[in-house]
Coordinates of C-alpha atoms in Angstrom, one line a residue:
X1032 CA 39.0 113.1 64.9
X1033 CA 40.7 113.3 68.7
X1034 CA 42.7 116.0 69.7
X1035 CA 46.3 116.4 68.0
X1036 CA 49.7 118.0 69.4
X1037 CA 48.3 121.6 68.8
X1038 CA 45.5 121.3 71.2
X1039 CA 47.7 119.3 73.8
X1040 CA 50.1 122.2 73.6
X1041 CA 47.1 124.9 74.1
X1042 CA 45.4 123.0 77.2
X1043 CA 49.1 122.8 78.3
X1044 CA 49.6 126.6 77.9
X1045 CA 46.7 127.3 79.4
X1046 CA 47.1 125.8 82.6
X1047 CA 50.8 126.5 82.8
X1048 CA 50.2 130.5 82.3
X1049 CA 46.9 130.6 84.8
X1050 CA 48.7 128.7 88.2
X1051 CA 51.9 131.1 86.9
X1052 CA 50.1 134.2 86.6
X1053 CA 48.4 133.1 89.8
X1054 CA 51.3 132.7 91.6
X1055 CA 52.1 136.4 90.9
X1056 CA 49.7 137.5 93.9
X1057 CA 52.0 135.6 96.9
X1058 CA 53.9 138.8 97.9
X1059 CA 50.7 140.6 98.6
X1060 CA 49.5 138.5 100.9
X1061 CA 50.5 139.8 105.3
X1062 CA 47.8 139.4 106.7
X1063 CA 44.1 137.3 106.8
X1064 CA 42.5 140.6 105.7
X1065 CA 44.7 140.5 102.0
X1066 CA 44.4 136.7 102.3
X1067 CA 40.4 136.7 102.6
X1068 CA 39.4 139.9 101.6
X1069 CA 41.9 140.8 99.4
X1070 CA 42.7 144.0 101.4
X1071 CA 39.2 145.2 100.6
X1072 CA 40.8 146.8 97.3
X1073 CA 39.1 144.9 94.6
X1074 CA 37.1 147.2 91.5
X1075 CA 33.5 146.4 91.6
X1076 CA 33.6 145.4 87.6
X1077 CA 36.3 142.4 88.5
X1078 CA 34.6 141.3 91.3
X1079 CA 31.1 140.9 88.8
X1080 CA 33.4 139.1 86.5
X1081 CA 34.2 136.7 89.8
X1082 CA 30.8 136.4 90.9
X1083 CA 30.3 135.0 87.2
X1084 CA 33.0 132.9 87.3
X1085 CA 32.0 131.6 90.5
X1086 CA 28.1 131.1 89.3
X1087 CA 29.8 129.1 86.4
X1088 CA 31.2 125.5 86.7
X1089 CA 32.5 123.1 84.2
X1090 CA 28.9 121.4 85.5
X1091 CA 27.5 124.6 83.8
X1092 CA 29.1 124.6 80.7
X1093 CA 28.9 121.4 79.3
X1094 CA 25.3 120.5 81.4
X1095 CA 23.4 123.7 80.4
X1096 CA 23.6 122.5 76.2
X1097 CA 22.5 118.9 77.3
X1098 CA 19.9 120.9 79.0
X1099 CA 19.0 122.4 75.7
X1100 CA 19.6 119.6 73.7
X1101 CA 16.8 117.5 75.4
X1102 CA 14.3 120.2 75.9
X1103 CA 14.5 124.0 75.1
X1104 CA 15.1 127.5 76.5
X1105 CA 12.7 127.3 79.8
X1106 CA 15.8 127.4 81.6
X1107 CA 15.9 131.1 81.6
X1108 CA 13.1 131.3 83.2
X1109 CA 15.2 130.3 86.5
X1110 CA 18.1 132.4 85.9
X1111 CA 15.0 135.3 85.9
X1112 CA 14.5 134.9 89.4
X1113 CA 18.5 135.2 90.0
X1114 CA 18.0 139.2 88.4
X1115 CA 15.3 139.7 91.5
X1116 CA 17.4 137.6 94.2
X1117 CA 20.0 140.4 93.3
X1118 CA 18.3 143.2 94.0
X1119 CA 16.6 141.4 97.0
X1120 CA 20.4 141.4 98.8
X1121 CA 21.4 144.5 97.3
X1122 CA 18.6 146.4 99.7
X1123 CA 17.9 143.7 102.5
X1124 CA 21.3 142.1 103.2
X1125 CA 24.5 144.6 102.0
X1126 CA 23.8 146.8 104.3
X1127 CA 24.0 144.8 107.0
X1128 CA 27.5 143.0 105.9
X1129 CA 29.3 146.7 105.5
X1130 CA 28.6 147.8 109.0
X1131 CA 32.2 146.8 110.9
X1132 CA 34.5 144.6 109.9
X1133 CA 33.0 141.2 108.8
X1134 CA 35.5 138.4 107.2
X1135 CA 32.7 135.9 106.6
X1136 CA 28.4 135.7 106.4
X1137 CA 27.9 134.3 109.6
X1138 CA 29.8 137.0 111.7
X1139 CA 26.5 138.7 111.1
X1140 CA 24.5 136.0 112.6
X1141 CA 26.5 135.9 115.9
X1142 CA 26.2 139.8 115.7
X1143 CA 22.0 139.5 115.5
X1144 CA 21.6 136.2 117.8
X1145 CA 25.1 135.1 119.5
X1146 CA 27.6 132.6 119.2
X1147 CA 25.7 129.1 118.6
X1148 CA 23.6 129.5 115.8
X1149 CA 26.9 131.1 114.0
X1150 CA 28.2 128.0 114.8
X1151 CA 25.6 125.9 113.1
X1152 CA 24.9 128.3 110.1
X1153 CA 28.8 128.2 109.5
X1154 CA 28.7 124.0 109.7
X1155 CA 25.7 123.9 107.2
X1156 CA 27.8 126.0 104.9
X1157 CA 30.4 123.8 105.0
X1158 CA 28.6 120.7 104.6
X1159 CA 26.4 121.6 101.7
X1160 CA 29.6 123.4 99.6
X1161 CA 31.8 120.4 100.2
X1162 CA 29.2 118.4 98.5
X1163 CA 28.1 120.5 95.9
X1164 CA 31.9 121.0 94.9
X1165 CA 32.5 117.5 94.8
X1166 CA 30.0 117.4 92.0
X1167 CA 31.3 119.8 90.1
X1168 CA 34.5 118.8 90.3
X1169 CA 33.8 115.7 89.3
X1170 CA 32.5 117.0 85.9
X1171 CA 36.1 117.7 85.3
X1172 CA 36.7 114.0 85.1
X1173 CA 34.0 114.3 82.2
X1174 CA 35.9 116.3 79.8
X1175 CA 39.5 115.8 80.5
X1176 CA 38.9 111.7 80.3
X1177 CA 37.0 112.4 76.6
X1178 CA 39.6 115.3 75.5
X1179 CA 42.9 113.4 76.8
X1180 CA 42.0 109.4 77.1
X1181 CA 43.1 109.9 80.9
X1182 CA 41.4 107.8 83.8
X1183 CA 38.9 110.1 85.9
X1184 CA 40.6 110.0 89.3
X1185 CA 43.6 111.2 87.6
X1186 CA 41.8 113.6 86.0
X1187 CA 40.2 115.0 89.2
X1188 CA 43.7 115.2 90.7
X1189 CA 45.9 117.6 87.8
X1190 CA 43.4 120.3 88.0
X1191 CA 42.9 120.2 91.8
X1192 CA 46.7 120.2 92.2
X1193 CA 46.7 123.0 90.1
X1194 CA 44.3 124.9 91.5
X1195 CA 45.5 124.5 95.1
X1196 CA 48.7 126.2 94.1
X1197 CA 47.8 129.3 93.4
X1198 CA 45.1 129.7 95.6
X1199 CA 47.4 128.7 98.1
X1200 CA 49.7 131.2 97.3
X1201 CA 47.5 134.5 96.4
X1202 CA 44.0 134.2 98.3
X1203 CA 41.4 135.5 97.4
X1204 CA 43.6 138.1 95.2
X1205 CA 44.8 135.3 93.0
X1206 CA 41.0 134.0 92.6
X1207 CA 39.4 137.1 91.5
X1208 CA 41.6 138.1 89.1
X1209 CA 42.6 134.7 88.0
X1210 CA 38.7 134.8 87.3
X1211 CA 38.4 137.5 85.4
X1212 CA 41.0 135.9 82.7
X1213 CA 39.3 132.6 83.0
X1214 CA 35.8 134.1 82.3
X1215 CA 37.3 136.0 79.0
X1216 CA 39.0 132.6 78.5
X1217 CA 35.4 130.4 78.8
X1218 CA 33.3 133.1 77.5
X1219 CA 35.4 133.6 73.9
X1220 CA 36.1 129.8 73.7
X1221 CA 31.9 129.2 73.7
X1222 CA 31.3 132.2 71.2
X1223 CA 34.0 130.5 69.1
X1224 CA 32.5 127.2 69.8
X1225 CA 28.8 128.5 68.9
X1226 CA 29.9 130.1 65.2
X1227 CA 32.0 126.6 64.2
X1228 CA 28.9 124.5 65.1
X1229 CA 26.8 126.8 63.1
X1230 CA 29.5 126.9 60.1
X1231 CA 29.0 122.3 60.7
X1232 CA 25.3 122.5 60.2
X1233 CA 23.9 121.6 56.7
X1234 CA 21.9 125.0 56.2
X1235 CA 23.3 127.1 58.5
X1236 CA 21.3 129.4 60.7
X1237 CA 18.3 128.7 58.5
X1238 CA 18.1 125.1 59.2
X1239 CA 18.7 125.3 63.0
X1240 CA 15.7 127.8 62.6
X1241 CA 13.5 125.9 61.0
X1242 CA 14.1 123.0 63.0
X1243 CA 14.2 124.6 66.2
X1244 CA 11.0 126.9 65.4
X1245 CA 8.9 123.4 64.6
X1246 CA 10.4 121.4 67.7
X1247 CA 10.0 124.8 70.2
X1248 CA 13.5 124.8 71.1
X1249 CA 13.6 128.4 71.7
X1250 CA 10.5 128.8 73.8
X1251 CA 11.9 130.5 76.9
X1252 CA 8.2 131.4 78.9
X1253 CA 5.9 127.9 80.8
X1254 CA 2.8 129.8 82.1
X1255 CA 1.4 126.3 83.2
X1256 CA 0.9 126.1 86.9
X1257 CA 1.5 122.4 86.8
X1258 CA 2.7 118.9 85.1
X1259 CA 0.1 117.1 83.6
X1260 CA 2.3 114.2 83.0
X1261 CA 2.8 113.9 87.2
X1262 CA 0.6 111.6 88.3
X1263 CA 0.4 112.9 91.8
X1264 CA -1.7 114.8 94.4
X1265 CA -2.7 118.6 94.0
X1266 CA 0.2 120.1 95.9
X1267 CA 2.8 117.5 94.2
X1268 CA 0.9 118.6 91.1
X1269 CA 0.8 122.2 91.4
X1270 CA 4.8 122.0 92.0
X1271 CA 6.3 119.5 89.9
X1272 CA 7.5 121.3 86.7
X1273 CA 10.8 122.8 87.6
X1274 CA 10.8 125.6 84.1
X1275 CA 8.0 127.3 84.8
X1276 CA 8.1 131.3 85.1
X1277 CA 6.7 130.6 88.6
X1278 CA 8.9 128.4 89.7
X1279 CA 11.4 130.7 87.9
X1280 CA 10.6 134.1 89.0
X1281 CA 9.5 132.9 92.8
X1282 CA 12.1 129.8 93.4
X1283 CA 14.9 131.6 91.4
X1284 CA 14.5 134.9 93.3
X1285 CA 14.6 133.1 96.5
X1286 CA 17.5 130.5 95.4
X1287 CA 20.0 133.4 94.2
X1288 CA 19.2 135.5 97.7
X1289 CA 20.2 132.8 99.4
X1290 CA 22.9 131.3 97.4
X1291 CA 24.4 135.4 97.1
X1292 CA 23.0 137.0 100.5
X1293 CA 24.6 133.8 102.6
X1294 CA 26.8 131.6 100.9
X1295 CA 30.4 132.4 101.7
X1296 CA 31.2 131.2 98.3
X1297 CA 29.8 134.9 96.8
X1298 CA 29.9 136.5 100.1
X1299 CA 33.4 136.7 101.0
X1300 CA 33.2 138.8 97.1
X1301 CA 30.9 140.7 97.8
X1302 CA 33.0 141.9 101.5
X1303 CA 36.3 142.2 99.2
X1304 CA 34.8 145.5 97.4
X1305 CA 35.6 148.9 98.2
X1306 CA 32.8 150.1 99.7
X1307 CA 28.9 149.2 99.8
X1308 CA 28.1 151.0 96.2
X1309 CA 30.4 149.2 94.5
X1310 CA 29.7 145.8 96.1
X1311 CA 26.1 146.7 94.8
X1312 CA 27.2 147.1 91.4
X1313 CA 29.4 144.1 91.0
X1314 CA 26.3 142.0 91.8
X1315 CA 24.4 143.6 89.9
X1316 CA 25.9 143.5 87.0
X1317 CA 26.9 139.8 87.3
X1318 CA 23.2 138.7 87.0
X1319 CA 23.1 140.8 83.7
X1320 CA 26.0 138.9 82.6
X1321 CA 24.7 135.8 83.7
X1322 CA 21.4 135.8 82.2
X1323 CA 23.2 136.3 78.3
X1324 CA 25.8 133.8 79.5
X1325 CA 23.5 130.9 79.9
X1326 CA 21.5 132.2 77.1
X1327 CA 24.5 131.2 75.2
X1328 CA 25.1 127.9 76.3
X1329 CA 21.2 126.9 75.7
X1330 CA 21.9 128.3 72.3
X1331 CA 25.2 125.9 71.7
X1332 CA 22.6 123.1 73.1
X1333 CA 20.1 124.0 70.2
X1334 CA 22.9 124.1 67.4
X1335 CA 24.1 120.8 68.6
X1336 CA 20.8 118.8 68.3
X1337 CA 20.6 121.0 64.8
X1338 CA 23.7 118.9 63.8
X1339 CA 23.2 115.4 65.0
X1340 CA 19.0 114.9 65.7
X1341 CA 19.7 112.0 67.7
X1342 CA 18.3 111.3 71.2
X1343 CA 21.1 112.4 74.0
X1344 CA 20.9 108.9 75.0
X1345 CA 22.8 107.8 71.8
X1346 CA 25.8 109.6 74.5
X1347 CA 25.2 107.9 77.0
X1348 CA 23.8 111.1 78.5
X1349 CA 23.3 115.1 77.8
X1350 CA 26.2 116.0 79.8
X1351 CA 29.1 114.3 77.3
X1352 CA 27.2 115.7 73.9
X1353 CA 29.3 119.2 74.4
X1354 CA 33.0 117.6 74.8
X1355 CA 31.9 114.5 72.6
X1356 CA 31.7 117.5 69.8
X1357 CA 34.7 119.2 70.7
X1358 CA 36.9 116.3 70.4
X1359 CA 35.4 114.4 67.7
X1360 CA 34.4 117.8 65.1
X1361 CA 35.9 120.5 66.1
X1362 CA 38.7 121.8 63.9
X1363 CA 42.5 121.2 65.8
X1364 CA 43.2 124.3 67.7
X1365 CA 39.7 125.5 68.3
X1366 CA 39.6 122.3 69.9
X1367 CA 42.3 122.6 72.2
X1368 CA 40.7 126.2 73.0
X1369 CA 37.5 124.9 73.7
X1370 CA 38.6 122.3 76.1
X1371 CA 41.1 125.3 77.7
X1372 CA 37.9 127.4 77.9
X1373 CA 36.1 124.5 80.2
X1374 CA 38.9 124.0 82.4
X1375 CA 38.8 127.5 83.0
X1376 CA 35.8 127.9 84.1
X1377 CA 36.8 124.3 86.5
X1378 CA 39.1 126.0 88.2
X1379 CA 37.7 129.4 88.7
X1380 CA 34.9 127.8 90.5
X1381 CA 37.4 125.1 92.5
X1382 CA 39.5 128.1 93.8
X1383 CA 36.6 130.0 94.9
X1384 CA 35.5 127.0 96.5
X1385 CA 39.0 126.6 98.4
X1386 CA 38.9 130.1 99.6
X1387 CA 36.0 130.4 101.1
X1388 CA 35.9 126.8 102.8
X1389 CA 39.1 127.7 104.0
X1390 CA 37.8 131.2 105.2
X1391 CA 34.9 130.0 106.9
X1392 CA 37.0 127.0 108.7
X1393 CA 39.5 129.5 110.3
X1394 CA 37.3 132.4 111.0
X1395 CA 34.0 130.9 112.0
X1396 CA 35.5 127.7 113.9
X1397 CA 39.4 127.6 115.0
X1398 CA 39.6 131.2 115.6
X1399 CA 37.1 131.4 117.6
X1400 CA 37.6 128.2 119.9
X1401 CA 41.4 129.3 120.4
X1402 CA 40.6 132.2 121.8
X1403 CA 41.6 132.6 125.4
X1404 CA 43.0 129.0 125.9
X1405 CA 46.0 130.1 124.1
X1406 CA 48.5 133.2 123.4
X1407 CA 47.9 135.3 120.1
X1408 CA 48.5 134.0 116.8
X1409 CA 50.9 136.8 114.6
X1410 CA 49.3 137.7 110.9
X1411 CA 52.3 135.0 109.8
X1412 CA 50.8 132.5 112.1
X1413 CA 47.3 133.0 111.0
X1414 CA 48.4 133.3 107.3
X1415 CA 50.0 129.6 107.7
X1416 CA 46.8 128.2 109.1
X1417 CA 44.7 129.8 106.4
X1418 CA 47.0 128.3 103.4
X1419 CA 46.5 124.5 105.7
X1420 CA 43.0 124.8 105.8
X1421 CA 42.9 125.2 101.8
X1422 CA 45.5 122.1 101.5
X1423 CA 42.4 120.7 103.8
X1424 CA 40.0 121.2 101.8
X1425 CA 41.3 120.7 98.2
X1426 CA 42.0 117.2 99.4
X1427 CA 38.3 116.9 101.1
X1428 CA 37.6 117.6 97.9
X1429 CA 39.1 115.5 95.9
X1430 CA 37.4 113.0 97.8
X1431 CA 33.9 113.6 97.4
X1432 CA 34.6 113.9 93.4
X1433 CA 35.9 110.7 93.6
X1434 CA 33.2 109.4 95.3
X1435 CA 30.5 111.1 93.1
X1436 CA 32.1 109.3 89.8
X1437 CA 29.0 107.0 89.7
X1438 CA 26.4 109.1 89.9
X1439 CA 23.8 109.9 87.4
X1440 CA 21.5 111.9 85.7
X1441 CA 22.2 115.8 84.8
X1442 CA 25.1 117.0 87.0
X1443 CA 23.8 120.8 86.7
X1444 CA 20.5 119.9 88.4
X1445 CA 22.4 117.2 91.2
X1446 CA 25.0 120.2 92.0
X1447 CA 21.7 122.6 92.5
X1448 CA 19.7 120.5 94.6
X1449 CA 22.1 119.7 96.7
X1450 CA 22.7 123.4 97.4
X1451 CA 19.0 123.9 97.7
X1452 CA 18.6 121.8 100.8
X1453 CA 20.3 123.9 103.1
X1454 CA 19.6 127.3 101.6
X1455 CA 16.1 127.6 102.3
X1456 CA 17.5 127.2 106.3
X1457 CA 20.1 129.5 106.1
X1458 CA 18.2 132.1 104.1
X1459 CA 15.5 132.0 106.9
X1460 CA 17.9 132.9 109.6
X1461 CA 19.3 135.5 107.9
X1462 CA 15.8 136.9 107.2
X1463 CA 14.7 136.7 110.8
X1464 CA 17.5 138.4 111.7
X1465 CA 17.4 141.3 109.3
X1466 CA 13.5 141.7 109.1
X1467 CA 12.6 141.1 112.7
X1468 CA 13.5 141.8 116.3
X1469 CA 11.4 139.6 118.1
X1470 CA 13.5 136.5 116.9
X1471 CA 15.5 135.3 119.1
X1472 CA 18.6 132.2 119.2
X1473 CA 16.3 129.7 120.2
X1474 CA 13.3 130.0 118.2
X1475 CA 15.5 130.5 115.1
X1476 CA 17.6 127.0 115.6
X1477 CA 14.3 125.2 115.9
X1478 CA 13.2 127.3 113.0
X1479 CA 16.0 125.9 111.1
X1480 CA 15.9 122.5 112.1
X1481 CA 12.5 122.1 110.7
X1482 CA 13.1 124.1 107.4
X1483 CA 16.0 122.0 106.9
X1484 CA 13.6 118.8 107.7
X1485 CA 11.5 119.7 105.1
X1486 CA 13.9 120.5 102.4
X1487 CA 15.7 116.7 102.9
X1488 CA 11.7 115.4 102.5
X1489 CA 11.6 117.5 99.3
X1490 CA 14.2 115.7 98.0
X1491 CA 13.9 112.4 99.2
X1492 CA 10.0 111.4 99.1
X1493 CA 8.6 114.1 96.9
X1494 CA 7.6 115.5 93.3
X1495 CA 8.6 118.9 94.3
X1496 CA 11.0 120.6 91.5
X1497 CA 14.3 121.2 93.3
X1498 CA 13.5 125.1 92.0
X1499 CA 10.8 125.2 94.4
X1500 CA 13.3 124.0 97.3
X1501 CA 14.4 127.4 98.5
X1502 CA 11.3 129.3 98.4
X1503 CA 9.2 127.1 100.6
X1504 CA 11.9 126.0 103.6
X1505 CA 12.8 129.7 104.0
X1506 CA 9.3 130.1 104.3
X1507 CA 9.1 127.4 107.0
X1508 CA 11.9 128.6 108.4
X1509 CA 10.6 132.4 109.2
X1510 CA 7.4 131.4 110.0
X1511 CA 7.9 128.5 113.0
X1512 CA 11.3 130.3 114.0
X1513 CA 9.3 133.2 114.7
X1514 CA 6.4 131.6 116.2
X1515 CA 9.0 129.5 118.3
X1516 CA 10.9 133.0 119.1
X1517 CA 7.8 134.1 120.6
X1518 CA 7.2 131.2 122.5
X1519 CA 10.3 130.5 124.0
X1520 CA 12.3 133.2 126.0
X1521 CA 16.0 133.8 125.3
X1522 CA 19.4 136.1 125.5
X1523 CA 19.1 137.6 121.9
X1524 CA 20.9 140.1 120.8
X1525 CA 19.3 142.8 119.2

């Protein structure tokens, strides 16, 4: 059927009112505190609603139903673990971050253990983001080249453009509560989405029962502690299966810590809230959110396999079942929504993205290095170099989509591994500096060196589900950074 001039003109709206409404938030911003933190004047219930946003990717919405579409509900399992990793930060790692005056994570690692292992915590950060942005970005390419016949690249380009400009302009102002439309946005357009697909299948809800009752579709608990159809030794074995409720519950728990309690991406959130308590309940509440939120999309993936019962390979893959609907049977105007909706959540997650790349570059690195060689930057001075590092970074950006057009397989699980190879590292160090004294900077870099050294062999030369990742470098980690801590003598602050 192919989109018509109503559903150009509502994808047109749409992204013509969010980088306007955006753009609202430029007079507010004097100083790196209202560009980074917002002025620390944020309510905790729209910083949840960012923390959603920022969890949720056009990767997420149009992967999580392939997900589905192919297998069943075991996903949940994972996002479990994030409810746990939640409360995990809220009592080991808040605390820490509200005492003084912290613009970024790894202020608090220079605080525990001095200035070079901020340094390298900071770099990792940076590394690992830019890549997993890339991806998701590049899933942009996915819809927008099904929905409007566009080549990828130029794709790729519109919405970073857009995006840039308004987080250029507002900071991290103009991201939350650009985020908090965008997640109504995304969130209505699926609900909408999930009640027209059910309305298109022959039987209603008591086919897609039926048929998802005799398939399993909606099995949501894997007790097995391994993957018979792995072929490999015990420990390979034992961790193969990415959906079980251990792997959930443990790797999930120890994924979302990391990925909340020391990735600048949620962090410099978390900072922007009034006060500790209600930086407690905005995460909190986001994993509530979250958990229903991807229930959701594995639901569309289920009412989508109800409707066609063909293997996701007659796509090409699962990831282009979700828009290859929208286009082809969804009504004109829901269409247009439905696409808007995606796009959303693409740009809430590329501004966040911007922000905090941008916030880590100038406050972690330039800052830092500048100081004492020459005289004092003013707040207009530092404001400039702020909005250059985002110009930086969207167009670092834009790169690493472009260069992730050819990869394959499910984008959803290629954006999480990538973000699970550093965050077992960083989530050591930040453990070993909150849960011990005896750590020290020396002992903790070649504790991270080797955690990191196993996470790359976990994804390069083993059978280890990427959900396992997390939980087993922090562990490696804490346990040779503190053995090395003990070991070798050094200056670390206490």
């Amino acid at each position: 059927m192919g989109l018509n001039r109503i559903d150009l003109l509502i994808i047109a709206a749409y992204l013509a009112g969010i980088t306007l409404f955006g753009l609202r938030f430029r007079k507010r911003q004097r100083t790196m505190r209202d560009y980074f933190l917002a002025d620390r004047n944020i309510p905790w219930w729209a910083i949840g609603m960012s923390i959603v946003a920022a969890e949720t990717s056009t990767l997420t919405i149009i992967s999580i139903p392939g997900l589905a579409y192919d297998s069943n509900f075991t996903f949940l399992q994972w996002v479990m673990g994030y409810l746990i990793g939640r409360v995990i930060i809220s009592f080991v790692l808040l605390p820490q971050y509200f005492r003084g005056e912290l613009y970024t994570a790894y202020q608090l690692i220079e605080r525990r253990f001095g200035p070079k292992l901020r340094t390298v915590t900071a770099g990792l950060f940076l590394l690992t983001r830019a890549a997993a942005e890339g991806v998701r970005v590049y899933t942009v390419s996915i819809v927008v080249s099904i929905a409007l016949g566009t080549g990828e690249v130029a794709s790729i380009a519109i919405i970073t453009l857009l995006t840039l400009i308004y987080t250029f302009e507002g900071g991290l102002a103009a991201v939350i509560w650009t985020d908090v439309v965008q997640t109504f946005i995304y969130v209505g357009g699926t609900l909408l989405g999930l009640v027209t697909i059910l309305h298109l299948v022959p039987g209603g809800w008591a086919s897609v029962a039926a048929m998802a009752g005799g398939l399993h579709k909606f099995q949501v608990i894997d007790l097995h502690f391994y993957d018979p159809t792995i072929s490999a030794h015990w420990p390979h074995l034992i961790f193969a299966n990415p959906y079980t409720l251990w792997a959930g519950m443990i790797g999930g728990a120890f994924f979302t810590t990391a990925s909340h309690g020391t990735d600048q991406l949620i962090v410099q959130r978390l900072l922007a809230a009034r006060n500790q308590r209600q930086s407690v309940l905005a995460l909190l509440s986001s994993g509530v959110a979250v958990f229903f939120q991807f229930g959701l999309f594995l639901f569309v993936g289920v009412m989508l396999f109800a409707y066609y019962r063909v293997p996701s390979s007659t796509f090409g893959r699962a990831d282009r079942i979700y828009p290859t609907f929208i286009v082809s049977r969804m009504p004109h105007g829901i269409a247009g929504l439905l696409i808007a909706a995606i796009l959303a959540a693409a740009m809430s997650n590329l501004s966040a993205a911007l922000n905090s790349l941008s916030s880590s570059s100038i406050m972690d690195f330039y800052l830092r290095f500048r100081r004492g060689s020459r005289p004092t930057l003013s707040d207009a001075g530092r404001l400039r170099l702020a909005r250059l590092a985002t110009v930086g970074w969207a167009l670092v950006l834009f790169g690493l989509a472009v260069l992730a057009l050819h990869r394959v397989g499910r984008v959803v699980e290629v954006g999480l591994q990538i973000a699970s190879v550093a965050y077992g590292a960083l989530l050591g160090v930040f453990l070993l500096g909150v849960l011990t004294r005896r750590a020290n900077q020396r002992g903790t870099i070649v504790g991270m060196i080797c955690g990191l050294a196993m996470e790359l062999y976990l994804w390069g030369w083993s059978h280890v589900a990427f959900t396992w990742w997390v939980a087993i470098g922090t562990c490696v980690t804490f346990a040779v950074g503190y053995a090395a801590s003990v070991l070798l003598r050094d200056e670390s602050k206490v």
